[in-house]
Amino acid sequence: MPNITNKQCRKAVTARSKIYDAECSGLYVSLSPTAPPTFSLKYTCPITKERLTHWLGVYQEPERGVDYWRKEAWKLKVKINAGEDIAQSARQARKLQAKRSGITVDQIIDERIAWISELAPIRRSHLR
């Protein structure tokens, strides 16, 4: 199994495929003709013993090339080996980010209901 290269990520593809990295086990890039190359890490959760996939991000040369994503995968593997559930950590980070954005789904629903209730009734005089 060869290492993932920047050349492979830049190359146009005609069919969806995955290339696994030899240097960092579990790291792979998903190549698609309709989407940019995306990096993910397959791992076994130390708590649940399930085989999971963690989405890392999108290939963007030169600042986020193969070496960048390989380093990010190694950082996550260190956390996994220390017993951390990285999926739970990611969920908590997204939840915190949503709180910081200031709007919740309940608020959006309340605004929509208020907007609908303010609509004027439709006159149907042409039906008489």
Coordinates of C-alpha atoms in Angstrom, one line a residue:
M1 CA 0.0 0.0 0.0
P2 CA 1.7 3.3 -1.1
N3 CA 1.5 6.6 0.6
I4 CA -1.0 9.2 -0.5
T5 CA 0.6 11.9 -2.6
N6 CA -0.4 15.5 -3.6
K7 CA -0.3 14.4 -7.2
Q8 CA -3.0 11.7 -6.6
C9 CA -5.2 14.4 -4.9
R10 CA -4.8 16.8 -7.8
K11 CA -5.4 14.3 -10.5
A12 CA -8.9 14.3 -12.1
V13 CA -10.8 11.1 -11.5
T14 CA -13.7 9.5 -13.4
A15 CA -14.9 7.1 -10.7
R16 CA -15.2 7.4 -6.9
S17 CA -12.3 5.7 -5.1
K18 CA -10.4 5.7 -1.8
I19 CA -6.7 5.6 -1.4
Y20 CA -5.3 4.4 2.0
D21 CA -2.0 5.7 3.4
A22 CA 0.9 3.3 4.2
E23 CA 2.6 5.6 6.6
C24 CA -0.4 6.4 8.8
S25 CA -2.8 3.4 9.2
G26 CA -6.4 4.3 8.9
L27 CA -5.9 7.5 7.0
Y28 CA -7.5 7.6 3.6
V29 CA -8.5 10.1 0.9
S30 CA -11.8 9.8 -0.8
L31 CA -11.6 10.9 -4.5
S32 CA -14.7 11.8 -6.4
P33 CA -15.4 13.3 -9.9
T34 CA -17.9 15.7 -8.4
A35 CA -16.3 16.7 -5.1
P36 CA -12.9 17.8 -3.8
P37 CA -10.6 15.2 -2.2
T38 CA -11.5 14.6 1.4
F39 CA -9.5 13.0 4.2
S40 CA -10.8 10.7 6.8
L41 CA -9.5 8.4 9.6
K42 CA -10.8 5.0 10.3
Y43 CA -10.2 3.9 13.9
T44 CA -11.5 1.7 16.7
C45 CA -13.2 3.6 19.5
P46 CA -11.4 2.6 22.8
I47 CA -14.6 2.8 24.8
T48 CA -17.2 1.2 22.6
K49 CA -14.8 -1.0 20.5
E50 CA -16.7 0.0 17.4
R51 CA -15.0 0.7 14.1
L52 CA -15.7 4.3 13.2
T53 CA -14.7 6.9 10.7
H54 CA -13.7 10.5 11.6
W55 CA -13.9 13.1 8.8
L56 CA -10.8 15.3 8.9
G57 CA -11.3 17.8 6.1
V58 CA -10.8 18.8 2.5
Y59 CA -7.6 18.8 0.5
Q60 CA -6.4 22.4 -0.3
E61 CA -3.0 22.7 -1.7
P62 CA -0.5 24.2 -0.6
E63 CA -1.7 25.0 3.0
R64 CA -3.6 21.8 3.6
G65 CA -1.9 19.2 1.6
V66 CA -1.3 15.5 2.3
D67 CA 1.4 16.2 4.9
Y68 CA -0.9 18.5 6.9
W69 CA -3.7 15.9 7.0
R70 CA -1.2 13.1 7.9
K71 CA -0.1 15.1 10.9
E72 CA -3.7 15.8 11.9
A73 CA -4.4 12.1 11.7
W74 CA -1.4 11.3 13.9
K75 CA -2.6 13.8 16.5
L76 CA -6.0 12.1 16.6
K77 CA -4.4 8.7 16.9
V78 CA -2.4 9.9 20.0
K79 CA -5.7 10.9 21.5
I80 CA -7.4 7.6 20.6
N81 CA -4.5 5.7 22.1
A82 CA -4.8 7.7 25.3
G83 CA -8.4 6.4 25.6
E84 CA -10.2 9.5 24.4
D85 CA -13.5 9.2 22.5
I86 CA -12.8 11.6 19.6
A87 CA -16.3 11.3 18.2
Q88 CA -17.8 12.5 21.5
S89 CA -15.2 15.3 21.7
A90 CA -16.2 16.4 18.2
R91 CA -19.9 16.4 19.1
Q92 CA -19.2 18.6 22.1
A93 CA -17.1 21.0 20.1
R94 CA -20.0 21.3 17.5
K95 CA -22.5 21.8 20.3
L96 CA -20.4 24.6 21.8
Q97 CA -19.9 26.2 18.4
A98 CA -23.7 26.2 17.9
K99 CA -24.3 27.8 21.3
R100 CA -21.8 30.5 20.5
S101 CA -23.5 31.3 17.2
G102 CA -26.4 32.6 19.2
I103 CA -29.4 31.0 17.5
T104 CA -31.1 27.7 18.2
V105 CA -33.5 25.5 16.2
D106 CA -36.3 26.4 18.7
Q107 CA -35.8 30.1 18.0
I108 CA -36.0 29.6 14.3
I109 CA -39.2 27.6 14.7
D110 CA -40.7 30.3 16.9
E111 CA -39.8 33.0 14.4
R112 CA -41.4 31.0 11.6
I113 CA -44.6 30.4 13.5
A114 CA -44.8 34.1 14.4
W115 CA -44.2 35.1 10.8
I116 CA -46.9 32.7 9.5
S117 CA -49.5 33.9 12.1
E118 CA -48.9 37.5 10.9
L119 CA -49.9 36.8 7.3
A120 CA -53.1 38.5 6.2
P121 CA -56.1 36.4 5.2
I122 CA -56.5 35.8 1.5
R123 CA -59.6 37.4 0.0
R124 CA -61.4 35.1 -2.4
S125 CA -64.0 37.5 -3.8
H126 CA -63.4 36.2 -7.3
L127 CA -65.0 32.9 -6.3
R128 CA -68.5 34.4 -5.6

